[in-house]
Coordinates of C-alpha atoms and ligand atoms in Angstrom, one line a residue:
M2 CA 0.0 0.0 0.0
P3 CA 1.4 3.5 -0.8
Q4 CA 2.6 5.5 2.2
T5 CA 1.2 8.8 3.2
E6 CA 4.2 11.1 3.7
T7 CA 4.0 13.3 6.8
W8 CA 6.4 15.3 8.9
W9 CA 6.1 13.2 12.1
K10 CA 7.0 10.1 10.1
E11 CA 10.2 11.8 8.9
S12 CA 11.2 13.1 12.3
V13 CA 13.6 11.8 14.9
I14 CA 12.4 12.3 18.4
Y15 CA 14.7 12.8 21.4
Q16 CA 13.4 11.9 24.9
I17 CA 14.5 14.1 27.8
Y18 CA 14.1 12.8 31.4
P19 CA 14.4 16.3 32.9
R20 CA 15.4 15.2 36.4
S21 CA 18.6 13.7 35.0
F22 CA 19.3 15.8 32.0
N23 CA 21.0 19.0 33.1
D24 CA 20.8 21.0 36.4
S25 CA 21.0 24.8 35.9
N26 CA 20.9 25.8 39.6
D27 CA 23.0 23.2 41.3
D28 CA 20.4 21.7 43.6
G29 CA 21.2 18.2 42.1
I30 CA 18.0 18.0 40.1
G31 CA 17.8 18.6 36.4
D32 CA 15.3 21.4 35.4
V33 CA 13.7 23.3 32.6
N34 CA 16.4 25.9 32.3
G35 CA 18.9 23.0 32.2
I36 CA 17.1 21.9 29.0
R37 CA 17.3 25.4 27.6
E38 CA 21.0 25.4 28.1
K39 CA 21.4 22.3 25.9
L40 CA 19.2 23.3 23.0
D41 CA 22.3 24.0 20.8
Y42 CA 23.6 20.5 21.7
L43 CA 20.3 19.0 20.5
K44 CA 20.2 21.1 17.4
N45 CA 23.7 19.9 16.6
L46 CA 22.7 16.3 17.1
G47 CA 19.9 17.1 14.5
V48 CA 16.8 15.8 16.3
D49 CA 13.5 17.3 15.2
V50 CA 11.3 16.9 18.2
L51 CA 11.9 16.7 22.0
W52 CA 9.6 14.6 24.1
I53 CA 9.9 15.8 27.7
S54 CA 8.9 13.4 30.5
P55 CA 6.5 15.1 33.0
I56 CA 7.5 18.5 34.4
Y57 CA 4.1 19.2 36.0
R58 CA 3.6 19.8 39.7
S59 CA 4.0 16.5 41.5
P60 CA 4.9 15.1 44.9
N61 CA 7.2 12.8 42.9
A62 CA 6.1 9.4 44.2
D63 CA 7.0 8.2 40.7
N64 CA 9.2 11.1 39.5
G65 CA 6.5 13.2 38.0
Y66 CA 4.3 10.4 36.6
D67 CA 2.0 11.3 39.6
I68 CA 0.7 14.7 38.7
S69 CA -1.0 17.0 41.3
D70 CA -1.6 19.9 38.9
Y71 CA -1.5 19.5 35.1
Q72 CA -1.3 23.2 34.5
A73 CA 1.7 24.1 36.7
I74 CA 5.4 23.3 36.6
M75 CA 7.0 21.3 39.4
D76 CA 8.8 23.7 41.7
E77 CA 12.1 21.8 41.5
F78 CA 12.0 22.1 37.7
G79 CA 11.3 25.9 37.5
T80 CA 8.4 28.0 36.5
M81 CA 5.8 28.4 33.7
E82 CA 7.8 31.3 32.5
D83 CA 10.8 29.1 32.1
F84 CA 8.7 26.6 30.2
D85 CA 7.3 29.3 27.9
Q86 CA 10.8 30.4 27.2
L87 CA 11.9 26.9 26.4
L88 CA 9.1 26.5 24.0
E89 CA 9.9 29.7 22.3
E90 CA 13.6 29.1 22.0
S91 CA 13.0 25.5 20.7
H92 CA 10.7 26.8 18.1
Q93 CA 13.1 29.4 17.0
K94 CA 15.6 26.6 16.4
G95 CA 13.1 24.6 14.5
I96 CA 12.7 22.0 17.3
K97 CA 9.2 20.8 18.3
I98 CA 8.1 20.1 21.9
V99 CA 6.1 17.1 22.9
M100 CA 4.8 16.9 26.4
D101 CA 3.9 13.8 28.5
L102 CA 0.2 13.3 29.0
V103 CA -0.4 11.2 32.1
V104 CA -4.2 10.7 32.4
N105 CA -4.7 7.1 33.3
H106 CA -4.2 8.3 36.9
T107 CA -3.3 11.5 38.8
S108 CA -1.5 12.0 42.1
D109 CA -3.5 11.4 45.2
E110 CA -2.6 15.0 45.9
H111 CA -4.4 16.3 42.9
R112 CA -7.4 18.5 43.8
W113 CA -9.8 16.1 42.1
F114 CA -8.7 13.2 44.3
I115 CA -8.7 15.3 47.5
E116 CA -12.3 16.2 46.7
S117 CA -13.1 12.7 45.6
K118 CA -12.3 11.1 48.9
K119 CA -14.3 13.7 50.9
S120 CA -17.6 11.9 50.5
K121 CA -19.6 9.7 48.1
E122 CA -21.7 12.7 47.3
N123 CA -18.9 15.0 46.3
P124 CA -19.1 16.0 42.6
Y125 CA -15.5 14.7 42.1
H126 CA -16.2 11.3 43.8
D127 CA -16.8 9.6 40.5
Y128 CA -13.6 11.0 39.0
Y129 CA -11.9 7.9 40.4
I130 CA -12.7 4.2 40.6
W131 CA -14.2 3.4 44.0
K132 CA -15.8 0.1 45.1
D133 CA -17.7 -0.6 48.3
G134 CA -16.3 -3.3 50.5
E135 CA -14.9 -4.6 53.7
K136 CA -11.4 -3.8 54.9
N137 CA -9.2 -6.9 54.3
Q138 CA -11.3 -7.9 51.2
P139 CA -10.2 -5.9 48.1
P140 CA -12.8 -5.9 45.3
N141 CA -10.6 -8.3 43.3
N142 CA -7.2 -9.9 43.2
W143 CA -5.4 -7.4 40.9
G144 CA -1.8 -6.5 41.6
S145 CA -0.3 -3.1 41.1
A146 CA 2.6 -2.6 38.7
F147 CA 4.5 -1.4 41.6
S148 CA 3.8 -4.4 43.9
G149 CA 1.1 -5.2 46.3
S150 CA -2.7 -5.0 45.7
A151 CA -4.0 -2.6 43.1
W152 CA -6.7 -1.5 45.6
K153 CA -6.4 0.8 48.6
Y154 CA -9.0 1.0 51.4
N155 CA -10.4 4.3 52.6
E156 CA -11.8 3.9 56.1
E157 CA -14.0 6.9 56.2
L158 CA -15.8 6.0 52.9
G159 CA -15.7 2.3 53.5
Q160 CA -14.6 2.0 49.9
W161 CA -11.6 0.9 47.9
Y162 CA -10.0 2.9 45.1
L163 CA -8.1 1.4 42.2
H164 CA -4.4 2.2 41.5
L165 CA -2.8 0.1 38.8
F166 CA 0.5 1.8 39.8
A167 CA 1.5 3.3 43.2
E168 CA -1.0 4.0 46.0
K169 CA -0.3 7.6 45.3
Q170 CA -1.5 7.2 41.7
P171 CA -5.3 6.6 41.8
D172 CA -6.8 5.7 38.4
L173 CA -9.1 8.1 36.8
N174 CA -12.6 6.9 35.9
W175 CA -12.8 7.4 32.2
E176 CA -16.4 6.2 32.2
N177 CA -17.2 9.6 33.7
E178 CA -17.8 12.1 30.9
K179 CA -16.7 14.9 33.1
V180 CA -13.3 13.3 33.6
R181 CA -12.9 13.1 29.8
Q182 CA -14.0 16.7 29.3
S183 CA -11.6 17.9 32.0
V184 CA -8.7 16.1 30.3
Y185 CA -9.7 17.5 26.9
D186 CA -9.8 21.0 28.3
M187 CA -6.4 20.6 29.8
M188 CA -5.0 19.2 26.6
T189 CA -6.5 22.2 24.7
W190 CA -4.9 24.6 27.1
W191 CA -1.5 23.1 26.3
F192 CA -2.0 23.1 22.6
E193 CA -3.2 26.8 22.7
K194 CA 0.2 27.5 24.4
G195 CA 1.8 26.1 21.3
I196 CA 3.1 22.6 22.2
D197 CA 3.5 20.2 19.3
G198 CA 2.1 17.0 20.6
F199 CA 1.7 14.5 23.4
R200 CA 3.3 11.2 24.4
M201 CA 0.4 9.5 26.2
D202 CA 1.4 7.5 29.3
V203 CA -0.1 4.0 29.5
I204 CA -3.0 5.2 27.3
S205 CA -4.0 1.6 26.4
L206 CA -5.1 1.2 30.1
I207 CA -7.7 4.0 30.4
S208 CA -10.8 1.9 29.6
K209 CA -11.4 -0.8 32.2
D210 CA -13.7 -3.7 31.8
Q211 CA -16.5 -2.8 34.2
D212 CA -16.9 -6.3 35.7
F213 CA -13.7 -6.0 37.6
K214 CA -13.2 -9.8 37.6
D215 CA -10.2 -11.6 39.2
G216 CA -7.2 -12.0 36.9
E217 CA -4.9 -15.0 36.4
T218 CA -2.2 -15.3 38.9
F219 CA 1.0 -16.1 37.0
S220 CA 3.6 -15.9 39.7
G221 CA 1.3 -16.8 42.5
L222 CA 1.2 -13.3 44.1
Y223 CA -1.5 -11.2 42.6
G224 CA -3.9 -11.5 39.7
N225 CA -3.1 -9.9 36.4
S226 CA -5.3 -6.9 35.6
M227 CA -4.0 -6.4 32.1
E228 CA -6.5 -8.7 30.4
F229 CA -9.2 -6.4 31.7
C230 CA -7.5 -3.1 31.3
C231 CA -5.3 -3.2 28.2
N232 CA -7.2 -2.1 25.1
G233 CA -10.4 -2.2 27.2
P234 CA -13.9 -2.1 25.9
R235 CA -14.2 1.6 25.2
I236 CA -10.6 2.6 24.5
H237 CA -11.2 3.3 20.8
E238 CA -14.3 5.2 21.5
F239 CA -12.4 7.4 24.0
L240 CA -9.5 8.1 21.7
K241 CA -11.8 8.9 18.8
E242 CA -13.6 11.3 21.0
M243 CA -10.3 12.9 22.2
N244 CA -9.2 13.1 18.5
D245 CA -12.5 14.7 17.5
K246 CA -12.6 17.2 20.4
V247 CA -8.9 18.1 20.6
L248 CA -6.3 16.5 18.4
S249 CA -8.0 17.0 15.0
K250 CA -7.9 20.8 15.6
Y251 CA -4.0 20.9 15.6
D252 CA -1.2 19.7 13.5
V253 CA 0.6 17.8 16.2
V254 CA 2.2 14.4 16.8
T255 CA 0.8 11.8 19.2
V256 CA 2.4 8.6 20.5
G257 CA 0.6 6.3 22.8
E258 CA 2.5 4.2 25.3
A259 CA 0.5 1.0 24.9
P260 CA 1.2 -2.0 27.2
G261 CA -0.6 -5.0 25.8
V262 CA -1.0 -3.7 22.3
T263 CA -1.2 -6.3 19.5
I264 CA -0.8 -5.7 15.8
E265 CA -4.6 -5.8 15.4
E266 CA -5.0 -3.2 18.1
A267 CA -2.2 -1.1 16.8
K268 CA -3.9 -0.8 13.5
K269 CA -6.9 0.7 15.3
Y270 CA -4.8 3.1 17.4
T271 CA -2.7 4.3 14.5
G272 CA -4.5 3.6 11.3
K273 CA -4.8 6.8 9.2
D274 CA -8.6 6.6 8.8
E275 CA -9.2 5.6 12.4
N276 CA -8.6 9.2 13.7
E277 CA -7.0 8.2 17.0
L278 CA -3.2 8.5 17.4
N279 CA -0.2 8.6 15.1
M280 CA 1.8 5.8 16.6
V281 CA 2.2 3.6 19.7
F282 CA 5.0 2.2 21.7
Q283 CA 4.6 -1.6 21.7
F284 CA 6.0 -3.7 24.6
E285 CA 6.3 -7.2 23.1
M286 CA 9.9 -6.7 22.1
M287 CA 10.9 -5.3 25.5
G288 CA 9.5 -8.4 27.2
I289 CA 11.6 -11.0 25.3
D290 CA 14.2 -11.2 28.1
H291 CA 11.8 -11.1 31.0
G292 CA 11.3 -14.2 33.1
K293 CA 8.9 -15.5 35.8
Y294 CA 8.9 -12.4 38.0
G295 CA 9.2 -10.1 34.9
K296 CA 12.3 -7.9 34.8
W297 CA 13.5 -9.1 38.2
T298 CA 14.3 -12.5 36.7
P299 CA 15.8 -11.9 33.3
V300 CA 16.2 -14.6 30.8
P301 CA 19.0 -14.7 28.1
F302 CA 18.5 -12.5 25.0
R303 CA 17.8 -14.5 21.9
L304 CA 18.4 -12.6 18.6
K305 CA 15.8 -14.8 16.8
D306 CA 13.1 -13.5 19.1
M307 CA 14.0 -9.9 18.5
K308 CA 14.2 -10.5 14.7
A309 CA 10.8 -12.2 14.6
N310 CA 9.3 -9.4 16.6
F311 CA 10.7 -6.7 14.3
E312 CA 9.3 -8.6 11.3
K313 CA 5.9 -9.0 12.8
W314 CA 5.6 -5.3 13.5
Q315 CA 7.3 -4.0 10.4
K316 CA 5.0 -6.1 8.1
G317 CA 2.0 -5.9 10.4
L318 CA 1.7 -2.1 10.2
D319 CA 3.2 -1.4 6.8
G320 CA 0.7 0.8 5.0
S321 CA -2.0 0.4 7.7
G322 CA -0.5 2.0 10.8
W323 CA 2.8 3.5 11.9
N324 CA 5.6 2.1 14.2
S325 CA 7.6 4.0 16.7
L326 CA 11.1 2.6 17.0
Y327 CA 12.9 2.6 20.4
W328 CA 15.6 0.7 22.3
D329 CA 15.6 2.9 25.4
N330 CA 13.5 5.2 27.5
H331 CA 13.3 6.1 31.2
D332 CA 11.7 2.7 31.9
Q333 CA 14.2 0.5 30.1
P334 CA 17.8 -0.4 30.8
R335 CA 20.6 0.8 28.5
I336 CA 20.5 -1.0 25.2
V337 CA 24.3 -1.3 24.8
S338 CA 24.4 -3.2 28.1
R339 CA 21.2 -5.2 27.3
W340 CA 21.6 -6.4 23.8
G341 CA 25.0 -5.1 22.8
N342 CA 28.2 -5.4 24.8
D343 CA 29.3 -2.7 27.2
T344 CA 32.7 -4.2 27.9
G345 CA 35.9 -2.4 26.8
Q346 CA 36.6 -2.9 23.2
W347 CA 33.0 -3.6 22.1
R348 CA 31.1 -0.9 23.7
E349 CA 31.3 1.8 21.0
K350 CA 31.1 -0.7 18.2
S351 CA 28.0 -2.5 19.5
A352 CA 26.3 0.8 20.4
K353 CA 26.7 2.0 16.8
M354 CA 25.6 -1.3 15.4
L355 CA 22.4 -1.2 17.5
A356 CA 21.8 2.4 16.5
L357 CA 22.2 1.5 12.8
C358 CA 19.9 -1.5 13.2
L359 CA 17.1 0.5 14.8
H360 CA 17.3 3.5 12.6
M361 CA 17.1 1.4 9.4
H362 CA 13.6 0.2 10.2
Q363 CA 10.3 1.7 9.1
G364 CA 8.8 4.0 11.8
T365 CA 9.7 7.1 13.8
P366 CA 12.9 6.6 15.8
Y367 CA 13.2 7.7 19.4
I368 CA 16.6 8.4 21.0
Y369 CA 16.7 8.5 24.8
Q370 CA 19.1 10.9 26.5
G371 CA 22.6 9.4 26.8
E372 CA 21.8 6.7 24.2
E373 CA 23.6 8.9 21.6
I374 CA 26.8 8.6 23.6
G375 CA 26.5 4.9 24.4
M376 CA 25.7 5.3 28.1
T377 CA 25.6 2.0 29.9
N378 CA 23.8 0.3 32.8
V379 CA 25.0 0.9 36.3
R380 CA 25.8 -1.4 39.3
F381 CA 25.3 0.4 42.6
A382 CA 26.6 -1.5 45.5
S383 CA 23.5 -1.4 47.7
I384 CA 19.8 -1.4 47.2
D385 CA 19.9 1.9 49.2
D386 CA 21.6 3.6 46.3
Y387 CA 18.5 3.1 44.2
Q388 CA 15.6 5.6 44.0
D389 CA 13.0 4.1 41.7
I390 CA 9.7 3.2 43.5
E391 CA 9.3 0.1 41.2
I392 CA 12.7 -1.3 42.4
L393 CA 12.2 -0.4 46.0
N394 CA 8.6 -1.9 46.3
A395 CA 9.6 -5.0 44.4
Y396 CA 12.5 -5.5 46.7
Q397 CA 10.3 -5.3 49.8
E398 CA 7.8 -7.7 48.3
L399 CA 9.9 -10.3 46.5
V400 CA 13.0 -10.3 48.8
K401 CA 11.8 -9.2 52.2
E402 CA 8.1 -10.3 52.5
K403 CA 7.5 -13.2 50.1
K404 CA 11.1 -14.3 50.0
V405 CA 10.7 -15.7 46.5
L406 CA 14.1 -14.2 45.4
T407 CA 17.3 -13.9 47.3
E408 CA 19.0 -10.5 47.6
E409 CA 21.7 -11.6 45.1
Q410 CA 19.1 -12.8 42.6
F411 CA 17.1 -9.6 42.9
M412 CA 20.2 -7.4 42.5
E413 CA 21.1 -9.2 39.3
G414 CA 17.7 -8.3 37.9
V415 CA 18.2 -4.7 39.1
Y416 CA 21.6 -4.5 37.3
K417 CA 20.2 -6.0 34.1
L418 CA 16.8 -4.6 33.6
S419 CA 15.8 -2.0 36.2
R420 CA 14.7 1.6 35.3
D421 CA 17.3 3.4 37.3
N422 CA 19.9 2.2 34.8
A423 CA 18.4 4.8 32.4
R424 CA 18.0 7.5 35.0
T425 CA 21.5 8.2 36.2
P426 CA 22.5 11.8 35.3
M427 CA 23.4 12.6 31.7
Q428 CA 27.2 12.4 31.2
W429 CA 28.2 15.8 29.8
S430 CA 31.9 15.8 30.7
A431 CA 34.7 14.4 32.9
E432 CA 34.1 17.1 35.4
K433 CA 32.5 16.7 38.8
N434 CA 29.2 14.8 38.7
S435 CA 29.7 14.4 35.0
G436 CA 29.0 18.1 34.4
F437 CA 25.4 17.4 35.3
S438 CA 25.4 19.5 38.5
N439 CA 27.7 21.0 41.0
G440 CA 25.4 19.9 43.8
D441 CA 24.8 16.3 44.9
P442 CA 22.8 14.6 42.2
W443 CA 19.5 13.1 43.2
L444 CA 20.7 9.7 41.8
N445 CA 24.4 8.9 41.6
V446 CA 26.3 9.4 38.4
N447 CA 27.5 6.3 36.6
P448 CA 31.1 5.9 37.7
N449 CA 32.2 5.5 34.0
Y450 CA 31.4 9.1 33.2
A451 CA 35.1 10.1 32.9
E452 CA 35.3 7.9 29.9
I453 CA 31.8 8.1 28.4
N454 CA 30.7 11.7 28.1
V455 CA 29.6 14.3 25.5
A456 CA 32.7 16.4 25.7
N457 CA 34.8 13.4 24.6
Q458 CA 32.6 12.6 21.7
I459 CA 31.2 15.7 20.3
N460 CA 34.1 16.6 18.1
D461 CA 35.3 13.1 17.4
P462 CA 34.1 11.9 13.9
D463 CA 34.4 8.3 15.1
S464 CA 32.3 8.7 18.2
V465 CA 28.9 7.1 19.0
F466 CA 27.6 10.6 19.1
S467 CA 28.8 11.4 15.5
F468 CA 27.4 8.1 14.4
Y469 CA 23.9 9.0 15.7
K470 CA 24.2 12.4 14.1
Q471 CA 25.0 10.8 10.8
L472 CA 22.0 8.4 11.1
I473 CA 19.7 11.3 11.7
E474 CA 21.1 13.2 8.8
L475 CA 20.7 10.2 6.5
R476 CA 17.1 9.7 7.5
H477 CA 16.4 13.3 6.6
H478 CA 17.7 12.7 3.1
N479 CA 16.7 9.2 2.4
K480 CA 13.0 8.5 2.3
V481 CA 13.7 4.8 1.9
M482 CA 14.8 4.8 5.5
V483 CA 11.5 6.3 6.6
Y484 CA 9.0 4.7 4.4
G485 CA 10.6 1.6 2.7
N486 CA 8.8 -1.7 3.1
Y487 CA 10.6 -4.5 4.8
E488 CA 11.8 -8.0 4.1
Q489 CA 13.9 -10.2 6.3
Y490 CA 16.5 -12.9 5.3
L491 CA 18.5 -15.5 7.1
K492 CA 15.8 -15.7 9.8
E493 CA 17.3 -18.8 11.4
D494 CA 20.7 -17.2 12.0
E495 CA 21.2 -16.7 15.7
N496 CA 23.9 -14.0 15.4
V497 CA 23.2 -12.0 12.3
Y498 CA 20.2 -9.9 11.3
V499 CA 19.7 -9.2 7.6
F500 CA 16.9 -7.2 6.1
T501 CA 16.0 -5.0 3.2
R502 CA 13.9 -1.9 2.8
E503 CA 12.4 -0.7 -0.5
Y504 CA 10.8 2.6 -1.5
E505 CA 10.2 4.0 -4.9
E506 CA 13.4 3.3 -6.8
K507 CA 15.6 2.9 -3.8
K508 CA 16.7 -0.1 -1.8
L509 CA 18.5 -0.7 1.4
L510 CA 20.2 -3.9 2.5
V511 CA 21.1 -4.0 6.2
L512 CA 23.5 -6.4 7.9
C513 CA 24.1 -6.5 11.7
N514 CA 26.3 -8.9 13.6
F515 CA 25.0 -9.2 17.2
S516 CA 27.9 -11.3 18.4
D517 CA 31.5 -10.8 19.5
R518 CA 32.8 -13.1 16.9
N519 CA 33.3 -13.0 13.1
Q520 CA 30.2 -14.4 11.4
E521 CA 30.3 -15.9 8.0
I522 CA 27.0 -15.5 6.1
Q523 CA 25.7 -16.8 2.8
L524 CA 23.3 -14.3 1.2
P525 CA 20.7 -15.4 -1.3
S526 CA 22.2 -14.6 -4.7
F527 CA 19.3 -12.5 -5.9
L528 CA 20.0 -10.0 -3.1
V529 CA 23.5 -9.4 -4.2
E530 CA 23.5 -6.7 -6.8
E531 CA 26.5 -4.7 -8.1
E532 CA 24.9 -1.3 -7.7
Y533 CA 25.0 -1.5 -4.0
T534 CA 27.3 0.9 -2.2
V535 CA 27.9 1.5 1.5
L536 CA 25.5 4.1 3.0
I537 CA 26.8 3.8 6.5
S538 CA 28.9 1.4 8.4
N539 CA 30.3 1.2 12.0
D540 CA 33.5 -0.1 10.6
N541 CA 34.5 3.0 8.6
D542 CA 35.0 0.7 5.6
T543 CA 33.1 2.5 2.8
S544 CA 34.7 0.4 0.1
K545 CA 33.2 -2.8 1.5
C546 CA 31.6 -4.9 -1.3
L547 CA 28.4 -6.9 -1.1
T548 CA 29.1 -10.5 -2.0
E549 CA 27.2 -13.8 -1.6
N550 CA 29.7 -15.0 1.0
M551 CA 30.6 -12.4 3.5
V552 CA 32.3 -12.3 6.8
L553 CA 30.9 -9.8 9.3
L554 CA 33.3 -8.6 12.0
P555 CA 32.2 -8.6 15.6
Y556 CA 29.3 -6.2 16.2
E557 CA 29.6 -5.0 12.6
G558 CA 26.7 -3.1 11.3
V559 CA 26.4 -1.9 7.7
A560 CA 23.7 -0.6 5.4
F561 CA 24.1 -0.7 1.7
I562 CA 22.0 1.4 -0.7
K563 CA 21.2 1.2 -4.3
Ligands
GLC12 C1 4.5 4.7 32.3 C2 5.7 5.5 32.5 C3 6.4 5.1 33.8 C4 5.4 5.3 34.9 C5 4.1 4.6 34.6 C6 3.0 5.1 35.5 O1 4.9 3.4 32.0 O2 6.6 5.5 31.4 O3 7.6 5.7 34.0 O4 6.0 4.8 36.1 O5 3.6 4.8 33.3 O6 2.7 6.4 35.2
CA13 CA1 18.0 22.2 39.4

């Protein structure tokens, strides 16, 4: 099917986690003015859009994903004037700003919730999901994503409220028309200010099956709510309404974070004629190395699983939806440590190979701060060095209370897959605290900052940074990278990933070696055509020729074009 060409398909989006990006006033916490200071850096990298994780007022139970006022800036991050200035300066530089829309839940300190728990008659009571019941007997067996039951009892009301995440993140009741209208009004307020889009937090969860039945208990602790909450009964109705009332009025970009999304669902969320969202973040791929207790019990990475998942989504949405492409974000570990190799000689090589691999797919690529310099996972000595509520709650539950994992087992999971791996401060230079702040950072800096930092890389043509810059530039000039359709080859190979992309008269052939050894491959002869030349390679060998029998060096990544 022919592609519709659009600016947000041709863009590269850079995610900022403000708390860890750049601290302008040395209180150890990144802030809005810190982002402003780095706009030239981002312009130099060449990204088109910034997605900024939540900067709204928040008591920070979940670092801003628990919002107490959607129309104010968190004190630690600055003021609304700072934000207005950031928006203006970004626009002057031709960079768009996407905000995070967190409307599956609010903070329990949001005015709506404070009203809601005053009485059953309060006009805001139905803004949240309350169920009558006895103490000790939650309405169902659902577990929270941050451990424990998903229900919390309120003595005065004799009712339970639902929180799919932390206790301090009560779920909004989207069945209530007033909730929806309040959200649409707030979104409109931001668009009128001039922002360029929203990344929508766990948007696939906003419509709950109203029977609230028990879920399956996979690991024997709590029931899984996802079957009843992901892509729920009214989700598409709600998003069509949101599109009709708000999104359709502006030329903006939208990406839905969508746990539980399938290809069939993704077509509904992102299909051009569906009038819902532009694209979604899928989670299937990020789950391929999760075990019995999810990320706390990692299982080995198998390249074949990753390749199969790429193929499924690349073909599944081609012409009928749109993919977002990501390795990293504030919820995922660092990709070079996860599926590359962060040890000595292979770190830069594998970081570049992974970058090349991702950016050669169809979809809109996302770069998470620090990914562009190959930042790695961190191993803090003690659980006390960690800050993430997800880690700390899981530790209490799995290690201390239920004792299903030992401390050592749990820490292995933390080192491999936990979220704080991505949240250590951005490594700007070899100076104190990696140049992030002169104050004590809210989360420790990764000790490898003297070696891995922006200052080291920015003027080095062979750096990971320069490689990302080159990939972004290439995407801006080669529509085949954006729109080309996808075919995979050598699917059974456990070390090498081979695929092609084709658009109009152009064709790409991409070869990536995911191992630390030479790999000999045999390409189908029809693929090997003389006109191919190297478009980009992490081996600096632009004279490389495409042949039927080829040897790929460890972590080599190369894209040919004709
Ligand atoms: C999303 C966010 C994550 C947050 C959760 C609850 O998954 O990306 O950081 O903890 O939603 O808001
Ligand atoms: Ca600060």
